[in-house]
Amino acid sequence: MFERVLYPTDFSDVSLHALRECVPKLFLLGAKKLYLLHVVDITVVEFEAFELEEIYREKLEKLARELQDRGLDVTPVVRLGIPSVEIADLAESEDVDLIVIPNLGESVWRVAFVGSTATNLARSTKRPVLLLKYLSENEGKFELPVDCEELFKRPLVAVDFSKCSVKILSTVRTFNALVDDGLIVHSVDYGRVEELEHNIQVARQNLEKSLKGIKGSFKYDVLVGAASQAIIGTAIAKRSTLIVMGKKGRSFIKDLLLGSTAERVIRDSKIPVLLIPCD
């Protein structure tokens, strides 16, 4: 399981809700250490940065004490800088296993071109990123389609048989014991029509090999059609609790312009997505 967790917060309502209602449940699943981070964005508050640093430090320490009273091992950290850079840097320096970020609707991805923290982080970090996909807010109540204590029960794991897939499956093995009914999938959306049957058969053989490296309750399935739609549709049909897939950071901007499977799944999925950087 992911033992060392980093949670960046901007003190928004959805961020505080996820911190109080979801993050503590990760400790029930095996997490042992939480780094609670707020970054004072110097690109926005250049002249007030040092004054705000002390204000936010007090707020963050108060949040940390609240969680410590619930039995969590929490270290609060306030930094000045560019949020995505500071998050990635802290993740490396503290050797965290997982970065958790809440997302309400599609707002994070709609502002990708003007510098979303989550977007830039997904591109720059070498650590797994868990995006909590909150569907809506109603009178101050936030709706997450999956109970965080059940996040890893029914994961759908998307692979493409590249080197990236090796890293994805290695990450899956870290929470293998929490899986009740996992599914590994590959989508055949390539080749000529007359090659379809052959490509499906090859994909099936490769998925069988992939299963040998994973212990626990996993099955496999070959999907046909546009990968992002097939993955999301299958996740809904199978009542998956999490979509796990890889992302190559170096092509992230190109992917945003042209549209990649990962970007589309992140944008359209209604359930949490665990993004495994493969560079």
mmCIF file of N, CA, C and O in Angstrom, residues 83-159:
data_model
loop_
_atom_site.group_PDB
_atom_site.id
_atom_site.type_symbol
_atom_site.label_atom_id
_atom_site.label_comp_id
_atom_site.label_asym_id
_atom_site.label_seq_id
_atom_site.Cartn_x
_atom_site.Cartn_y
_atom_site.Cartn_z
ATOM 1 N N PRO A 83 3.266 26.231 -7.364
ATOM 2 C CA PRO A 83 2.678 25.048 -6.729
ATOM 3 C C PRO A 83 3.101 23.703 -7.318
ATOM 4 O O PRO A 83 3.545 22.821 -6.578
ATOM 5 N N SER A 84 2.978 23.522 -8.624
ATOM 6 C CA SER A 84 3.293 22.215 -9.204
ATOM 7 C C SER A 84 4.752 21.836 -8.987
ATOM 8 O O SER A 84 5.081 20.679 -8.717
ATOM 9 N N VAL A 85 5.640 22.833 -9.062
ATOM 10 C CA VAL A 85 7.072 22.582 -8.870
ATOM 11 C C VAL A 85 7.360 22.206 -7.423
ATOM 12 O O VAL A 85 8.099 21.242 -7.145
ATOM 13 N N GLU A 86 6.769 22.935 -6.489
ATOM 14 C CA GLU A 86 7.014 22.678 -5.077
ATOM 15 C C GLU A 86 6.414 21.346 -4.634
ATOM 16 O O GLU A 86 6.997 20.633 -3.808
ATOM 17 N N ILE A 87 5.257 21.007 -5.176
ATOM 18 C CA ILE A 87 4.635 19.716 -4.842
ATOM 19 C C ILE A 87 5.523 18.568 -5.310
ATOM 20 O O ILE A 87 5.799 17.623 -4.568
ATOM 21 N N ALA A 88 5.961 18.654 -6.563
ATOM 22 C CA ALA A 88 6.821 17.608 -7.116
ATOM 23 C C ALA A 88 8.137 17.508 -6.356
ATOM 24 O O ALA A 88 8.645 16.409 -6.103
ATOM 25 N N ASP A 89 8.684 18.652 -5.957
ATOM 26 C CA ASP A 89 9.957 18.663 -5.235
ATOM 27 C C ASP A 89 9.823 18.028 -3.855
ATOM 28 O O ASP A 89 10.669 17.232 -3.439
ATOM 29 N N LEU A 90 8.753 18.370 -3.140
ATOM 30 C CA LEU A 90 8.544 17.779 -1.818
ATOM 31 C C LEU A 90 8.298 16.274 -1.926
ATOM 32 O O LEU A 90 8.780 15.496 -1.098
ATOM 33 N N ALA A 91 7.567 15.874 -2.960
ATOM 34 C CA ALA A 91 7.305 14.447 -3.170
ATOM 35 C C ALA A 91 8.609 13.677 -3.339
ATOM 36 O O ALA A 91 8.756 12.553 -2.826
ATOM 37 N N GLU A 92 9.576 14.273 -4.040
ATOM 38 C CA GLU A 92 10.859 13.618 -4.245
ATOM 39 C C GLU A 92 11.702 13.639 -2.973
ATOM 40 O O GLU A 92 12.279 12.619 -2.579
ATOM 41 N N SER A 93 11.775 14.801 -2.330
ATOM 42 C CA SER A 93 12.653 14.927 -1.155
ATOM 43 C C SER A 93 12.190 14.063 0.014
ATOM 44 O O SER A 93 13.007 13.574 0.797
ATOM 45 N N GLU A 94 10.878 13.859 0.130
ATOM 46 C CA GLU A 94 10.344 13.039 1.220
ATOM 47 C C GLU A 94 10.015 11.623 0.773
ATOM 48 O O GLU A 94 9.467 10.829 1.547
ATOM 49 N N ASP A 95 10.317 11.320 -0.486
ATOM 50 C CA ASP A 95 10.123 9.972 -1.029
ATOM 51 C C ASP A 95 8.697 9.462 -0.801
ATOM 52 O O ASP A 95 8.478 8.355 -0.303
ATOM 53 N N VAL A 96 7.712 10.286 -1.165
ATOM 54 C CA VAL A 96 6.315 9.890 -0.962
ATOM 55 C C VAL A 96 5.893 8.843 -1.987
ATOM 56 O O VAL A 96 6.455 8.746 -3.083
ATOM 57 N N ASP A 97 4.914 8.048 -1.626
ATOM 58 C CA ASP A 97 4.415 6.985 -2.495
ATOM 59 C C ASP A 97 3.226 7.428 -3.337
ATOM 60 O O ASP A 97 2.929 6.813 -4.360
ATOM 61 N N LEU A 98 2.535 8.486 -2.871
ATOM 62 C CA LEU A 98 1.302 8.890 -3.532
ATOM 63 C C LEU A 98 1.007 10.360 -3.266
ATOM 64 O O LEU A 98 1.155 10.834 -2.145
ATOM 65 N N ILE A 99 0.578 11.060 -4.332
ATOM 66 C CA ILE A 99 0.086 12.431 -4.201
ATOM 67 C C ILE A 99 -1.417 12.387 -4.452
ATOM 68 O O ILE A 99 -1.875 11.806 -5.436
ATOM 69 N N VAL A 100 -2.188 12.988 -3.559
ATOM 70 C CA VAL A 100 -3.650 12.965 -3.672
ATOM 71 C C VAL A 100 -4.161 14.365 -3.948
ATOM 72 O O VAL A 100 -3.816 15.316 -3.234
ATOM 73 N N ILE A 101 -4.981 14.492 -4.998
ATOM 74 C CA ILE A 101 -5.553 15.787 -5.362
ATOM 75 C C ILE A 101 -7.044 15.629 -5.665
ATOM 76 O O ILE A 101 -7.419 14.783 -6.479
ATOM 77 N N PRO A 102 -7.906 16.426 -5.021
ATOM 78 C CA PRO A 102 -9.335 16.380 -5.349
ATOM 79 C C PRO A 102 -9.630 17.242 -6.569
ATOM 80 O O PRO A 102 -8.950 18.230 -6.827
ATOM 81 N N ASN A 103 -10.641 16.846 -7.307
ATOM 82 C CA ASN A 103 -11.052 17.585 -8.501
ATOM 83 C C ASN A 103 -12.577 17.629 -8.532
ATOM 84 O O ASN A 103 -13.232 16.592 -8.497
ATOM 85 N N LEU A 104 -13.136 18.832 -8.569
ATOM 86 C CA LEU A 104 -14.588 18.995 -8.626
ATOM 87 C C LEU A 104 -15.002 19.238 -10.060
ATOM 88 O O LEU A 104 -14.648 20.247 -10.664
ATOM 89 N N GLY A 105 -15.728 18.295 -10.646
ATOM 90 C CA GLY A 105 -16.155 18.415 -12.038
ATOM 91 C C GLY A 105 -14.968 18.395 -12.968
ATOM 92 O O GLY A 105 -14.002 17.693 -12.742
ATOM 93 N N GLU A 106 -15.018 19.201 -14.026
ATOM 94 C CA GLU A 106 -13.958 19.230 -15.020
ATOM 95 C C GLU A 106 -13.128 20.512 -14.948
ATOM 96 O O GLU A 106 -12.326 20.795 -15.826
ATOM 97 N N SER A 107 -13.296 21.285 -13.885
ATOM 98 C CA SER A 107 -12.688 22.607 -13.847
ATOM 99 C C SER A 107 -11.170 22.582 -13.959
ATOM 100 O O SER A 107 -10.575 23.437 -14.602
ATOM 101 N N VAL A 108 -10.540 21.579 -13.350
ATOM 102 C CA VAL A 108 -9.088 21.519 -13.396
ATOM 103 C C VAL A 108 -8.585 21.412 -14.826
ATOM 104 O O VAL A 108 -7.652 22.078 -15.245
ATOM 105 N N TRP A 109 -9.247 20.592 -15.618
ATOM 106 C CA TRP A 109 -8.753 20.331 -16.963
ATOM 107 C C TRP A 109 -9.183 21.406 -17.950
ATOM 108 O O TRP A 109 -8.538 21.619 -18.968
ATOM 109 N N ARG A 110 -10.246 22.114 -17.657
ATOM 110 C CA ARG A 110 -10.679 23.199 -18.533
ATOM 111 C C ARG A 110 -9.721 24.378 -18.507
ATOM 112 O O ARG A 110 -9.647 25.151 -19.447
ATOM 113 N N VAL A 111 -8.984 24.518 -17.402
ATOM 114 C CA VAL A 111 -8.053 25.643 -17.310
ATOM 115 C C VAL A 111 -6.616 25.194 -17.543
ATOM 116 O O VAL A 111 -5.674 25.878 -17.182
ATOM 117 N N ALA A 112 -6.451 24.044 -18.182
ATOM 118 C CA ALA A 112 -5.116 23.485 -18.370
ATOM 119 C C ALA A 112 -4.189 24.426 -19.118
ATOM 120 O O ALA A 112 -3.002 24.501 -18.826
ATOM 121 N N PHE A 113 -4.717 25.163 -20.061
ATOM 122 C CA PHE A 113 -3.865 25.998 -20.888
ATOM 123 C C PHE A 113 -3.396 27.265 -20.175
ATOM 124 O O PHE A 113 -2.515 27.949 -20.645
ATOM 125 N N VAL A 114 -3.963 27.586 -19.043
ATOM 126 C CA VAL A 114 -3.508 28.770 -18.321
ATOM 127 C C VAL A 114 -2.755 28.388 -17.048
ATOM 128 O O VAL A 114 -2.511 29.207 -16.183
ATOM 129 N N GLY A 115 -2.383 27.124 -16.931
ATOM 130 C CA GLY A 115 -1.473 26.745 -15.851
ATOM 131 C C GLY A 115 -2.105 26.101 -14.641
ATOM 132 O O GLY A 115 -1.817 26.489 -13.522
ATOM 133 N N SER A 116 -2.949 25.116 -14.816
ATOM 134 C CA SER A 116 -3.530 24.405 -13.685
ATOM 135 C C SER A 116 -2.453 23.674 -12.896
ATOM 136 O O SER A 116 -1.573 23.034 -13.453
ATOM 137 N N THR A 117 -2.535 23.744 -11.564
ATOM 138 C CA THR A 117 -1.580 23.034 -10.717
ATOM 139 C C THR A 117 -1.630 21.537 -10.972
ATOM 140 O O THR A 117 -0.600 20.879 -11.116
ATOM 141 N N ALA A 118 -2.836 20.979 -11.035
ATOM 142 C CA ALA A 118 -2.962 19.541 -11.235
ATOM 143 C C ALA A 118 -2.401 19.110 -12.578
ATOM 144 O O ALA A 118 -1.744 18.080 -12.701
ATOM 145 N N THR A 119 -2.664 19.905 -13.610
ATOM 146 C CA THR A 119 -2.164 19.579 -14.938
ATOM 147 C C THR A 119 -0.652 19.586 -14.965
ATOM 148 O O THR A 119 -0.014 18.653 -15.450
ATOM 149 N N ASN A 120 -0.053 20.650 -14.454
ATOM 150 C CA ASN A 120 1.402 20.756 -14.454
ATOM 151 C C ASN A 120 2.038 19.691 -13.578
ATOM 152 O O ASN A 120 3.120 19.175 -13.891
ATOM 153 N N LEU A 121 1.373 19.345 -12.485
ATOM 154 C CA LEU A 121 1.898 18.316 -11.598
ATOM 155 C C LEU A 121 1.909 16.963 -12.290
ATOM 156 O O LEU A 121 2.879 16.213 -12.209
ATOM 157 N N ALA A 122 0.800 16.631 -12.971
ATOM 158 C CA ALA A 122 0.727 15.361 -13.677
ATOM 159 C C ALA A 122 1.838 15.237 -14.712
ATOM 160 O O ALA A 122 2.325 14.149 -14.995
ATOM 161 N N ARG A 123 2.250 16.367 -15.249
ATOM 162 C CA ARG A 123 3.311 16.368 -16.251
ATOM 163 C C ARG A 123 4.685 16.217 -15.604
ATOM 164 O O ARG A 123 5.557 15.549 -16.141
ATOM 165 N N SER A 124 4.884 16.837 -14.440
ATOM 166 C CA SER A 124 6.233 16.961 -13.892
ATOM 167 C C SER A 124 6.619 15.917 -12.852
ATOM 168 O O SER A 124 7.797 15.581 -12.727
ATOM 169 N N THR A 125 5.666 15.397 -12.098
ATOM 170 C CA THR A 125 6.037 14.496 -11.010
ATOM 171 C C THR A 125 6.354 13.090 -11.502
ATOM 172 O O THR A 125 5.834 12.628 -12.521
ATOM 173 N N LYS A 126 7.206 12.419 -10.751
ATOM 174 C CA LYS A 126 7.538 11.023 -11.024
ATOM 175 C C LYS A 126 6.847 10.102 -10.032
ATOM 176 O O LYS A 126 7.177 8.922 -9.944
ATOM 177 N N ARG A 127 5.881 10.645 -9.306
ATOM 178 C CA ARG A 127 5.158 9.882 -8.289
ATOM 179 C C ARG A 127 3.712 9.656 -8.748
ATOM 180 O O ARG A 127 3.136 10.483 -9.460
ATOM 181 N N PRO A 128 3.093 8.551 -8.331
ATOM 182 C CA PRO A 128 1.688 8.328 -8.662
ATOM 183 C C PRO A 128 0.805 9.448 -8.138
ATOM 184 O O PRO A 128 1.030 9.968 -7.040
ATOM 185 N N VAL A 129 -0.193 9.828 -8.930
ATOM 186 C CA VAL A 129 -1.130 10.886 -8.557
ATOM 187 C C VAL A 129 -2.540 10.313 -8.546
ATOM 188 O O VAL A 129 -3.004 9.761 -9.550
ATOM 189 N N LEU A 130 -3.211 10.438 -7.412
ATOM 190 C CA LEU A 130 -4.598 9.993 -7.290
ATOM 191 C C LEU A 130 -5.509 11.201 -7.405
ATOM 192 O O LEU A 130 -5.483 12.094 -6.558
ATOM 193 N N LEU A 131 -6.311 11.233 -8.472
ATOM 194 C CA LEU A 131 -7.273 12.310 -8.680
ATOM 195 C C LEU A 131 -8.634 11.857 -8.156
ATOM 196 O O LEU A 131 -9.235 10.921 -8.682
ATOM 197 N N LEU A 132 -9.115 12.518 -7.118
ATOM 198 C CA LEU A 132 -10.424 12.214 -6.555
ATOM 199 C C LEU A 132 -11.468 13.000 -7.340
ATOM 200 O O LEU A 132 -11.502 14.221 -7.274
ATOM 201 N N LYS A 133 -12.314 12.315 -8.061
ATOM 202 C CA LYS A 133 -13.258 12.963 -8.962
ATOM 203 C C LYS A 133 -14.588 13.240 -8.259
ATOM 204 O O LYS A 133 -15.498 12.411 -8.254
ATOM 205 N N TYR A 134 -14.684 14.407 -7.667
ATOM 206 C CA TYR A 134 -15.946 14.813 -7.050
ATOM 207 C C TYR A 134 -16.919 15.235 -8.147
ATOM 208 O O TYR A 134 -16.567 16.006 -9.051
ATOM 209 N N LEU A 135 -18.144 14.723 -8.079
ATOM 210 C CA LEU A 135 -19.110 14.945 -9.150
ATOM 211 C C LEU A 135 -19.841 16.268 -9.021
ATOM 212 O O LEU A 135 -20.120 16.931 -10.012
ATOM 213 N N SER A 136 -20.175 16.649 -7.808
ATOM 214 C CA SER A 136 -20.982 17.855 -7.646
ATOM 215 C C SER A 136 -20.935 18.350 -6.210
ATOM 216 O O SER A 136 -20.467 17.659 -5.307
ATOM 217 N N GLU A 137 -21.430 19.533 -6.036
ATOM 218 C CA GLU A 137 -21.580 20.105 -4.703
ATOM 219 C C GLU A 137 -23.025 20.522 -4.526
ATOM 220 O O GLU A 137 -23.607 21.180 -5.383
ATOM 221 N N ASN A 138 -23.629 20.116 -3.431
ATOM 222 C CA ASN A 138 -25.020 20.459 -3.167
ATOM 223 C C ASN A 138 -25.152 20.926 -1.727
ATOM 224 O O ASN A 138 -25.017 20.150 -0.794
ATOM 225 N N GLU A 139 -25.369 22.235 -1.567
ATOM 226 C CA GLU A 139 -25.525 22.838 -0.251
ATOM 227 C C GLU A 139 -24.343 22.504 0.663
ATOM 228 O O GLU A 139 -24.509 22.119 1.823
ATOM 229 N N GLY A 140 -23.143 22.636 0.095
ATOM 230 C CA GLY A 140 -21.946 22.406 0.894
ATOM 231 C C GLY A 140 -21.555 20.952 1.043
ATOM 232 O O GLY A 140 -20.560 20.631 1.686
ATOM 233 N N LYS A 141 -22.326 20.039 0.443
ATOM 234 C CA LYS A 141 -22.023 18.618 0.503
ATOM 235 C C LYS A 141 -21.418 18.172 -0.828
ATOM 236 O O LYS A 141 -21.992 18.430 -1.882
ATOM 237 N N PHE A 142 -20.284 17.509 -0.756
ATOM 238 C CA PHE A 142 -19.590 17.071 -1.955
ATOM 239 C C PHE A 142 -19.819 15.588 -2.187
ATOM 240 O O PHE A 142 -19.783 14.787 -1.248
ATOM 241 N N GLU A 143 -20.032 15.246 -3.445
ATOM 242 C CA GLU A 143 -20.353 13.862 -3.801
ATOM 243 C C GLU A 143 -19.167 13.188 -4.480
ATOM 244 O O GLU A 143 -18.756 13.565 -5.571
ATOM 245 N N LEU A 144 -18.596 12.186 -3.803
ATOM 246 C CA LEU A 144 -17.556 11.347 -4.380
ATOM 247 C C LEU A 144 -18.196 9.989 -4.644
ATOM 248 O O LEU A 144 -18.769 9.392 -3.737
ATOM 249 N N PRO A 145 -18.167 9.494 -5.894
ATOM 250 C CA PRO A 145 -18.911 8.288 -6.239
ATOM 251 C C PRO A 145 -18.419 7.010 -5.575
ATOM 252 O O PRO A 145 -19.099 5.989 -5.625
ATOM 253 N N VAL A 146 -17.234 7.069 -4.945
ATOM 254 C CA VAL A 146 -16.656 5.886 -4.321
ATOM 255 C C VAL A 146 -16.235 6.222 -2.903
ATOM 256 O O VAL A 146 -15.599 7.253 -2.665
ATOM 257 N N ASP A 147 -16.585 5.369 -1.955
ATOM 258 C CA ASP A 147 -16.101 5.532 -0.590
ATOM 259 C C ASP A 147 -14.591 5.315 -0.607
ATOM 260 O O ASP A 147 -14.106 4.311 -1.125
ATOM 261 N N CYS A 148 -13.834 6.242 -0.044
ATOM 262 C CA CYS A 148 -12.376 6.168 -0.110
ATOM 263 C C CYS A 148 -11.817 4.905 0.545
ATOM 264 O O CYS A 148 -10.722 4.462 0.202
ATOM 265 N N GLU A 149 -12.562 4.329 1.459
ATOM 266 C CA GLU A 149 -12.107 3.083 2.080
ATOM 267 C C GLU A 149 -12.206 1.915 1.106
ATOM 268 O O GLU A 149 -11.606 0.858 1.314
ATOM 269 N N GLU A 150 -12.965 2.099 0.015
ATOM 270 C CA GLU A 150 -13.149 1.028 -0.966
ATOM 271 C C GLU A 150 -12.470 1.333 -2.308
ATOM 272 O O GLU A 150 -12.722 0.655 -3.300
ATOM 273 N N LEU A 151 -11.605 2.336 -2.332
ATOM 274 C CA LEU A 151 -10.968 2.768 -3.576
ATOM 275 C C LEU A 151 -10.309 1.633 -4.350
ATOM 276 O O LEU A 151 -10.386 1.567 -5.585
ATOM 277 N N PHE A 152 -9.639 0.747 -3.655
ATOM 278 C CA PHE A 152 -8.823 -0.267 -4.318
ATOM 279 C C PHE A 152 -9.515 -1.624 -4.427
ATOM 280 O O PHE A 152 -8.874 -2.604 -4.791
ATOM 281 N N LYS A 153 -10.801 -1.688 -4.136
ATOM 282 C CA LYS A 153 -11.506 -2.973 -4.150
ATOM 283 C C LYS A 153 -11.735 -3.503 -5.560
ATOM 284 O O LYS A 153 -11.570 -4.691 -5.826
ATOM 285 N N ARG A 154 -12.138 -2.621 -6.465
ATOM 286 C CA ARG A 154 -12.455 -3.075 -7.828
ATOM 287 C C ARG A 154 -11.765 -2.169 -8.856
ATOM 288 O O ARG A 154 -12.426 -1.429 -9.589
ATOM 289 N N PRO A 155 -10.444 -2.226 -8.939
ATOM 290 C CA PRO A 155 -9.737 -1.362 -9.887
ATOM 291 C C PRO A 155 -9.811 -1.884 -11.313
ATOM 292 O O PRO A 155 -9.775 -3.097 -11.551
ATOM 293 N N LEU A 156 -9.921 -0.967 -12.236
ATOM 294 C CA LEU A 156 -9.764 -1.295 -13.655
ATOM 295 C C LEU A 156 -8.395 -0.772 -14.064
ATOM 296 O O LEU A 156 -8.128 0.427 -13.958
ATOM 297 N N VAL A 157 -7.532 -1.670 -14.515
ATOM 298 C CA VAL A 157 -6.150 -1.333 -14.837
ATOM 299 C C VAL A 157 -5.967 -1.394 -16.353
ATOM 300 O O VAL A 157 -6.110 -2.454 -16.960
ATOM 301 N N ALA A 158 -5.665 -0.264 -16.961
ATOM 302 C CA ALA A 158 -5.495 -0.193 -18.416
ATOM 303 C C ALA A 158 -4.020 -0.296 -18.773
ATOM 304 O O ALA A 158 -3.192 0.463 -18.246
ATOM 305 N N VAL A 159 -3.677 -1.221 -19.671
ATOM 306 C CA VAL A 159 -2.282 -1.407 -20.090
ATOM 307 C C VAL A 159 -2.191 -1.380 -21.608
ATOM 308 O O VAL A 159 -3.174 -1.623 -22.322
#
